[in-house]
Coordinates of C-alpha atoms in Angstrom, one line a residue:
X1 CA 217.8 173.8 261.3
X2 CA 216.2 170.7 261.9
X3 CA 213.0 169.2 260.8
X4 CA 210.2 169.9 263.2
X5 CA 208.0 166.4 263.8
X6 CA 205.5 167.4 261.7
X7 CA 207.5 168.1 258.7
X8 CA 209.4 164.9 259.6
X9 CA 206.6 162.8 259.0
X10 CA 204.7 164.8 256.1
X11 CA 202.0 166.4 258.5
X12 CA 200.1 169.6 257.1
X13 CA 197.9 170.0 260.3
X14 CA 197.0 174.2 259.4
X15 CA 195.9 173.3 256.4
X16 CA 193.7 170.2 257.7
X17 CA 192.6 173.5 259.9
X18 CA 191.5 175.5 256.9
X19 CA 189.8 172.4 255.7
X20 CA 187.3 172.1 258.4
X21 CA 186.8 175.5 259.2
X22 CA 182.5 176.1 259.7
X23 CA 182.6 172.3 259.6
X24 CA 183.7 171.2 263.0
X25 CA 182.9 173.1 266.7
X26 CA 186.1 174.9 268.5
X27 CA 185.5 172.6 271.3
X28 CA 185.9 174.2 275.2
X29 CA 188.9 174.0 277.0
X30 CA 187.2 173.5 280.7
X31 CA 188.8 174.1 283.8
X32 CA 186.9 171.7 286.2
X33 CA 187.0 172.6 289.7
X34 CA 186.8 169.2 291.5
X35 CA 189.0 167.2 289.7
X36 CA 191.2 170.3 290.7
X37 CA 191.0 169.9 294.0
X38 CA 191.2 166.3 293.9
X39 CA 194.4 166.3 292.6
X40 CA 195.8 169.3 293.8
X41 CA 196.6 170.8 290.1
X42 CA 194.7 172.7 287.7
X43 CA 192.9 170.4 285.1
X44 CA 191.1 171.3 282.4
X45 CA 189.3 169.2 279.9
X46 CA 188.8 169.8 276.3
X47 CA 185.6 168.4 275.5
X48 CA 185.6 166.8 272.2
X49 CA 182.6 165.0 273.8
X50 CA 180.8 168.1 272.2
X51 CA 181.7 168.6 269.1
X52 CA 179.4 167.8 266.4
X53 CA 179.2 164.0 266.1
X54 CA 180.0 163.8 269.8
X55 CA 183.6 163.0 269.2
X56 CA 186.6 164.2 267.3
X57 CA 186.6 162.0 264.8
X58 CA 184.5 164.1 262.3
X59 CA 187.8 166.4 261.7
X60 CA 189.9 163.3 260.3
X61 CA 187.2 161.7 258.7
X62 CA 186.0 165.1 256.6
X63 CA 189.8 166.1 256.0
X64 CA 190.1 163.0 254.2
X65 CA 187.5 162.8 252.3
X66 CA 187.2 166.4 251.8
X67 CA 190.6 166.3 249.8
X68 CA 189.6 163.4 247.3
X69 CA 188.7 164.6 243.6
X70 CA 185.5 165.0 242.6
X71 CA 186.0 161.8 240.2
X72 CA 187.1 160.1 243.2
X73 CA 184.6 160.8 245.8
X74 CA 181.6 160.3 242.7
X75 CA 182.3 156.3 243.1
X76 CA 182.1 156.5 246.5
X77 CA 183.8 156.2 249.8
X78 CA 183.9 153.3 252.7
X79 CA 184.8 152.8 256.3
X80 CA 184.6 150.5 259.2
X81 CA 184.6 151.5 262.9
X82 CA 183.2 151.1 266.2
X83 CA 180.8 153.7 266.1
X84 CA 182.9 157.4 266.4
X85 CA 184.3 157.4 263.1
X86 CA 181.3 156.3 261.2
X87 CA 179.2 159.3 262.5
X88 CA 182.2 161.6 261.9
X89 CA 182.4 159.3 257.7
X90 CA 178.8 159.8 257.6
X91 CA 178.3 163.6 258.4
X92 CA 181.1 164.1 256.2
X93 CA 179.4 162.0 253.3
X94 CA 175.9 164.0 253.7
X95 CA 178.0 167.6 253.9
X96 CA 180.0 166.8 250.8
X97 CA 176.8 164.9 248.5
X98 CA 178.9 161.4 248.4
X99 CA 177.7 158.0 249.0
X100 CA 179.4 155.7 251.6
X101 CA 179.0 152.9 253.0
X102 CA 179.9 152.0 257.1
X103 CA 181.0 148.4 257.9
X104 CA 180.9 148.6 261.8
X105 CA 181.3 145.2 264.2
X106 CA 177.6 143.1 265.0
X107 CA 178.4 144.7 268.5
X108 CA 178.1 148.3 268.0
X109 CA 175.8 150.0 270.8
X110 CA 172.2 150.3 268.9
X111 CA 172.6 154.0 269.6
X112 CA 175.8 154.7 267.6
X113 CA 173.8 152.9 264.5
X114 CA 170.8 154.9 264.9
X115 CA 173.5 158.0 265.1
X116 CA 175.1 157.3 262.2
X117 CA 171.9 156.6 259.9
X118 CA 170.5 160.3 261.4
X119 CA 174.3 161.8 260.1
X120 CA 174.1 160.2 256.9
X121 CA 170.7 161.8 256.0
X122 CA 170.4 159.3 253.2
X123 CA 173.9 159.1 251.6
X124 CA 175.1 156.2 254.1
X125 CA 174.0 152.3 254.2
X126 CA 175.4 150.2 257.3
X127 CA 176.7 146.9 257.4
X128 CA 177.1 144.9 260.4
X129 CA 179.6 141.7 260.4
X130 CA 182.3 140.8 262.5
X131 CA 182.6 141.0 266.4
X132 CA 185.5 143.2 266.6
X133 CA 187.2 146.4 264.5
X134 CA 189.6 144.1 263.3
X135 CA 187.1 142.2 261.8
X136 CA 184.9 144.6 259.9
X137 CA 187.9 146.7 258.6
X138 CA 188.8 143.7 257.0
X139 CA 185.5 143.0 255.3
X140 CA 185.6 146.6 254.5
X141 CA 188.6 147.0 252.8
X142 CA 187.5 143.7 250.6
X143 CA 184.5 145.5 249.3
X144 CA 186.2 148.8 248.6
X145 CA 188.4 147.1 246.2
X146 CA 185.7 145.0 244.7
X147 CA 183.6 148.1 243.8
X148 CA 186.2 150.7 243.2
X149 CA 185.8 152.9 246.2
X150 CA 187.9 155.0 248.1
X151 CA 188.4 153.6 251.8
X152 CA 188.4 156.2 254.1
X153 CA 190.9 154.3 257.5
X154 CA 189.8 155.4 261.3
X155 CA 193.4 155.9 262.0
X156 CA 196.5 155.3 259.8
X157 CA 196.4 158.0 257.2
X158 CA 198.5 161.1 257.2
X159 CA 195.2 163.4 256.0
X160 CA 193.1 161.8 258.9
X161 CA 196.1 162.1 261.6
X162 CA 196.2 165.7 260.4
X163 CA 192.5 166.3 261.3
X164 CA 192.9 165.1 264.4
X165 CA 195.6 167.3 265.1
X166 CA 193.8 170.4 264.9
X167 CA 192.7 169.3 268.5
X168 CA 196.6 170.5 270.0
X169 CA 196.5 174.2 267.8
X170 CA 192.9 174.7 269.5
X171 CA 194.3 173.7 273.2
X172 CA 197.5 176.0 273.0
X173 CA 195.6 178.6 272.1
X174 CA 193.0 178.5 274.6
X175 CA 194.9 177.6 277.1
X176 CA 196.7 181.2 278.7
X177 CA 197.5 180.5 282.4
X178 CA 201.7 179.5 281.5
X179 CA 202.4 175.9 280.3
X180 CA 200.7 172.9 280.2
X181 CA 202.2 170.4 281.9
X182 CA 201.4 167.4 281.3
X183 CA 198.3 166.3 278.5
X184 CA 196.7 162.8 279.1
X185 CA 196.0 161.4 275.2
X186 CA 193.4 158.1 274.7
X187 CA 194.6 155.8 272.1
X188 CA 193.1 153.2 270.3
X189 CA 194.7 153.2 266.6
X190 CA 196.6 156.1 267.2
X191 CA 195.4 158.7 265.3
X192 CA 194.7 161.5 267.7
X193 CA 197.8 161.0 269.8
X194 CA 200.2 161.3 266.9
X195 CA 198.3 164.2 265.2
X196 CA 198.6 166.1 268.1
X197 CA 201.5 164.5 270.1
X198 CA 203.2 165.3 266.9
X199 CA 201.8 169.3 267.3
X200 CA 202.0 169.4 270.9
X201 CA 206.3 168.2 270.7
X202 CA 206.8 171.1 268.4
X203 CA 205.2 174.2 269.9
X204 CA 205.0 172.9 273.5
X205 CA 208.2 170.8 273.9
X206 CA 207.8 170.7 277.7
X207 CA 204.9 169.0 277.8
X208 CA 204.8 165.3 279.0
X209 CA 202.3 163.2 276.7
X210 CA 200.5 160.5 278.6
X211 CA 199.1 158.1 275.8
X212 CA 195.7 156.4 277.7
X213 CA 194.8 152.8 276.6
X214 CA 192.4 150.1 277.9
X215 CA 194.0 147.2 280.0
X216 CA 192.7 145.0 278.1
X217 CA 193.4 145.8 274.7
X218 CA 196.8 148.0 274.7
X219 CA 198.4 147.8 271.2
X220 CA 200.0 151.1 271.4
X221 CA 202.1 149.3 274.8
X222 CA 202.4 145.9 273.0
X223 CA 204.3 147.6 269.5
X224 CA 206.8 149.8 272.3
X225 CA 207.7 146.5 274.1
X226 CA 208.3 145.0 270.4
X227 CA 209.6 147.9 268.6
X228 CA 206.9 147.6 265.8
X229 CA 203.2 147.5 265.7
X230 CA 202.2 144.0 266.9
X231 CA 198.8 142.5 266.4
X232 CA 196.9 141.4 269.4
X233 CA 195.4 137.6 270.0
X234 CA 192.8 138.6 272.3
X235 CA 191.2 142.1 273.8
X236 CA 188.4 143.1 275.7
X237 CA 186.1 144.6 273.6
X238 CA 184.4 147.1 276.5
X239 CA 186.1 150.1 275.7
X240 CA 184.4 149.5 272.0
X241 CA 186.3 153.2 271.2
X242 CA 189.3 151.9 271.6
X243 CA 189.8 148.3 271.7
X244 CA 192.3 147.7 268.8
X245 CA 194.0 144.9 268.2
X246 CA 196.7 146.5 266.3
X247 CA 198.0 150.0 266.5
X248 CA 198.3 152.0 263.0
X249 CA 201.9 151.5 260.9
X250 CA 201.6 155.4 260.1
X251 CA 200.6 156.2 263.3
X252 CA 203.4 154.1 265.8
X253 CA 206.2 155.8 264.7
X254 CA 204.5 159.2 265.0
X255 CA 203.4 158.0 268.8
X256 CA 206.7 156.1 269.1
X257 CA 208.8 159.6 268.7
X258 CA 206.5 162.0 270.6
X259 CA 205.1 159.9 273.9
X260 CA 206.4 160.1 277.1
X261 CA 204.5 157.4 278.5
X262 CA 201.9 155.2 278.2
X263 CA 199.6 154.6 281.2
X264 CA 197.1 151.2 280.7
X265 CA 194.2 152.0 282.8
X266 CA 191.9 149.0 283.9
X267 CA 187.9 149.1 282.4
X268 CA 187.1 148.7 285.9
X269 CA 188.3 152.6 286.8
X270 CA 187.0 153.9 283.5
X271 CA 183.5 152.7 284.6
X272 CA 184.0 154.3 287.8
X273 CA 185.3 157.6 285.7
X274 CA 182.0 157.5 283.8
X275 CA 180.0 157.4 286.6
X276 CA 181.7 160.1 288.9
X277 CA 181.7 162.6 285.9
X278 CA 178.1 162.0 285.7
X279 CA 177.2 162.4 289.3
X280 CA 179.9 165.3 290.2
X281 CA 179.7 167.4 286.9
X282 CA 176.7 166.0 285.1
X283 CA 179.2 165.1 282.1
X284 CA 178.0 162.3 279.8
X285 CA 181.4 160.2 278.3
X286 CA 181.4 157.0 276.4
X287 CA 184.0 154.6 278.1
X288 CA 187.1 155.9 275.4
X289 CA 186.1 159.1 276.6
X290 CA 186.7 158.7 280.5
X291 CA 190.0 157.1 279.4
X292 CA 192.7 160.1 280.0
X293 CA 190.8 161.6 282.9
X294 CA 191.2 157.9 284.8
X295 CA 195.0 158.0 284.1
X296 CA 194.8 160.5 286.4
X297 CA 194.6 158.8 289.5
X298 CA 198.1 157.1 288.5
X299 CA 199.9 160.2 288.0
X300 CA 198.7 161.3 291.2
X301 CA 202.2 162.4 292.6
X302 CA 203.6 164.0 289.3
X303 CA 200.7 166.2 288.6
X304 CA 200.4 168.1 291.7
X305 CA 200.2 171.6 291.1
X306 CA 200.9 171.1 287.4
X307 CA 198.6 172.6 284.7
X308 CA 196.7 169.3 283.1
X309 CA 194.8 168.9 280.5
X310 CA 192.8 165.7 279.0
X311 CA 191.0 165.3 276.4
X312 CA 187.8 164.0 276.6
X313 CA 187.5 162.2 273.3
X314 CA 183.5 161.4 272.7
X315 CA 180.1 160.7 274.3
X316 CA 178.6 158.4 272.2
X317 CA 177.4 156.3 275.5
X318 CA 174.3 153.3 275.0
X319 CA 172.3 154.4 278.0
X320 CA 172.0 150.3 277.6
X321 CA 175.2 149.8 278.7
X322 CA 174.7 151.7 282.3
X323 CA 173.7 148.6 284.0
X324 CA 177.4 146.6 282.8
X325 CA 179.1 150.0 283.4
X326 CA 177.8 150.5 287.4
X327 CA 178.3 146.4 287.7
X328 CA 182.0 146.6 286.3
X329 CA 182.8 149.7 288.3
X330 CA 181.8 148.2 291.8
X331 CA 184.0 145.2 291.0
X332 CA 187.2 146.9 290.5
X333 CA 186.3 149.2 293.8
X334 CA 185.7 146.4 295.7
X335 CA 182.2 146.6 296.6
X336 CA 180.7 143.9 294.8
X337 CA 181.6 140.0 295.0
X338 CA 180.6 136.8 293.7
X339 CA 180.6 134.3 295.6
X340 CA 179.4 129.9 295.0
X341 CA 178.2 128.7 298.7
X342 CA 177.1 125.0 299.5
X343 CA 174.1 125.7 301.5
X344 CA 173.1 122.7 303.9
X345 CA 169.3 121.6 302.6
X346 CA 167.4 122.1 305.5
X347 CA 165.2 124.0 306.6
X348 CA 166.2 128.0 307.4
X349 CA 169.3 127.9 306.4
X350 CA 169.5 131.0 304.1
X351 CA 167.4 132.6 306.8
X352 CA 169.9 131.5 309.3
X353 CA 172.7 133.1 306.7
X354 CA 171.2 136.4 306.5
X355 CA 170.5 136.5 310.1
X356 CA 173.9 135.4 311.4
X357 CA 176.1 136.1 308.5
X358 CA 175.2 138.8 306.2
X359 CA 176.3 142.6 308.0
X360 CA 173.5 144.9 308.8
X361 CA 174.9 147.1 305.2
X362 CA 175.5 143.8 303.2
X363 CA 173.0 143.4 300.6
X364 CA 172.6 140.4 298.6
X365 CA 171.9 141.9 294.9
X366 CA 172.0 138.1 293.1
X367 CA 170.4 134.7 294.3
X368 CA 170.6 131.9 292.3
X369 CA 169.6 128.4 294.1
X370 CA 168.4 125.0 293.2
X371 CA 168.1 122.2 295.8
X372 CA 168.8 118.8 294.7
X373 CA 167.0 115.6 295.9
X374 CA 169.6 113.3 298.1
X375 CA 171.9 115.6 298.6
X376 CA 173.5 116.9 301.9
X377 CA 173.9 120.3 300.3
X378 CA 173.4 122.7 297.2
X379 CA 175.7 125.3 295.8
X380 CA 174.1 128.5 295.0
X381 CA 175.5 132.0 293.2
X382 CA 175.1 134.8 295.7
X383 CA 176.2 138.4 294.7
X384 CA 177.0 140.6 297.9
X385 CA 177.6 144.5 297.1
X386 CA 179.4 146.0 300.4
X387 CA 179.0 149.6 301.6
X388 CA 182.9 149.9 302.3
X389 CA 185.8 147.6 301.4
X390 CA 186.8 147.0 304.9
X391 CA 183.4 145.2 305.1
X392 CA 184.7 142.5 302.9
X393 CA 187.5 141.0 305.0
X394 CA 184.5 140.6 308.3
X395 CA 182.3 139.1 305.7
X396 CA 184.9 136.6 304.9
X397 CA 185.5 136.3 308.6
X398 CA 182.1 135.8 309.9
X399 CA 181.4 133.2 306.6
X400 CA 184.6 131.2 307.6
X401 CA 183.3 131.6 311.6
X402 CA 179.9 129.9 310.7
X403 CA 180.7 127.1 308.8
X404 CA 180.3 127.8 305.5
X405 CA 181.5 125.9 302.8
X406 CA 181.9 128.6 300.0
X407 CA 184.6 129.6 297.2
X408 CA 185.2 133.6 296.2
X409 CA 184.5 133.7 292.6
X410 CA 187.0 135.5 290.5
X411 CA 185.0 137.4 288.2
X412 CA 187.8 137.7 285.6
X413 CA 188.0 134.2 285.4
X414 CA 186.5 132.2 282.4
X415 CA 183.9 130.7 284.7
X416 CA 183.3 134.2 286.1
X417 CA 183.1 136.1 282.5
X418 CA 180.2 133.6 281.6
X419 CA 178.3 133.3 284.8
X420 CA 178.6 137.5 285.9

């Protein structure tokens, strides 16, 4: 008989069960009606997004350190993460008495630092260096082995993938309408979508696995193309949950063997996830969380009338960061633009642009003019969100019509990143 995938690669995910039991929530399996009829298949969420912490991460991080000896965990444990896994280190710290310590990046959203002090209770101090993951895990790792700790990784251990893979033995058996289809995974590091990609390929072999990363930062995509994990030069940052530069050595492999395909979705349509789950089901997800239900709209075809589930992975969301998130979102739909126009300096001529040019549902949403002595004309930024995305192309048209000298301004450009 051969080795199942869990036994192949030394996985002991019932017993990580046992482990947490009366420590982490059963998390609902929710069948959500108009993403259903959206799609034209039965989806279903399982939201992770309330579990304790707000996101799964408290089963790897407390399955971990939970198995350490009490020798061990007395000289204390350390981690570095973008937010998830620190709440999930530091509620496992103040549970089992031990004293940790969280490196997480100088970027962290205020409210995940204020989350994880609140888990910690007093058995956690935070320190803040670096810009990315990347960074603090390094920093992290170097104190651990100047003071003798234990580090406690976000991802590439076999007792934290196990945690996480506690998630698949809860979705089978919830879910009872037949098979499930296809399930849509995030990945940043890895470790959730081997530990239950791993689960999932040996008790529902059927299933198509759909690993979900960020456009801009997909190391899962990267090590496939290479064969081996490969480490990133530069990633956008935005989906802070799962921007990694470099996928886990444990955890490729495990994702190597049991993903059927890995969908990159752009941060653009994960911004426009988060706000539809808001507005149509009053669901609250951090940008890693909205990353499998995005994926989605590019599975459109194969999913009709399939069972679906995705898992919703946290909602650790900055209510600071609704402004980028609503700005970012109208870009990729379309409905906002940039643009730099050389207004003649006379008199009336941005009246005479609003009158003439600008469509009765145009609405200019950024200004930014300054009129130079001796010159025939003066460039000014001018931000246009649109109504529809048809409206664009008579925009241009009636811009080009009057005269205008202007230039569309590409807002993923370098010039674009620092001015928008």
């Amino acid at each position: 008989m051969s080795q199942t995938h869990t036994e192949a690669f030394g996985l002991h995910i019932e017993e990580a069960r046992k482990r947490l039991k009366g420590i982490v929530e059963e998390t609902p399996l929710q069948y959500i009606h108009s993403l259903s009829q959206q799609f034209g298949a039965n989806i279903y969420l399982k939201r992770e997004d309330l579990q304790v912490v707000r996101s799964y991460k408290l089963r790897g991080a407390y399955n971990m350190i939970s198995s350490l000896d009490r020798p061990v965990l007395d000289k204390g444990v350390v981690c570095a993460s973008a937010g998830n896994h620190a709440q999930g280190f530091a509620y496992s710290c103040n549970r089992l008495q031990v004293n940790g310590v969280v490196f997480m990046p100088k970027i962290t959203p205020r409210q995940k630092i204020k989350q994880t002090k609140m888990f910690g209770n007093g058995f956690v101090k935070i320190v803040l260096t670096g810009d990315t993951f990347d960074d603090c895990a390094e920093a992290a790792k170097e104190y651990t082995r100047l003071h003798g700790m234990t580090f406690i990784p976000p991802f590439d251990d076999p007792r934290i993938i196990e945690g996480q893979g506690t998630i698949a033995l809860e979705i089978l058996e919830q879910f009872t309408e037949g098979a499930i289809d296809y399930l849509f995974i995030p990945v940043g590091g890895g470790g959730l979508c081997s530990g239950v990609g791993a689960w999932m390929k040996d008790h529902s072999p059927a299933t198509q696995l759909i690993a979900v990363e960020p456009e801009g930062a997909p190391s899962l995509k990267a090590a496939m193309r290479a064969g081996h994990p490969v480490t990133l030069v530069h990633i956008d940052k935005f989906i802070d949950g799962a921007a990694v530069k470099r996928i886990g050595d444990l955890t490729y492999p495990v994702c190597a063997k049991v993903v059927d395909d890995v969908c990159l979705v752009p941060e653009g349509e994960v911004c426009t996830t988060i706000l539809k789950l808001y507005n149509e089901n009053a669901i609250v997800v951090e940008p890693a969380g909205a990353l499998s239900i995005s994926a989605l709209n590019h599975y459109a075809e194969q999913i009709k009338g399939k069972n679906v589930v995705c898992i919703v992975s946290g909602s650790n969301n900055d209510i600071d960061r609704m402004q980028e998130i609503k700005e970012r979102s109208l870009i990729f739909e379309r409905l906002k633009h940039y643009f730099v126009i050389r207004f003649p300096q006379r008199a009336n001529a941005l009246k005479d642009f609003v009158n003439k040019v600008l469509g009765e549902r145009d609405d200019i949403v950024r200004f930014e003019y300054m009129k130079k002595n001796e010159k025939e004309s003066g460039p000014a930024l001018v931000g246009i969100e649109l109504e529809t995305v048809e409206d664009y192309n008579k925009l241009i048209n009636r811009m080009t019509e009057y005269g205008l000298d202007f230039n569309v301004l590409d807002p993923d450009s370098d010039l674009g990143r620092y001015i928008v």
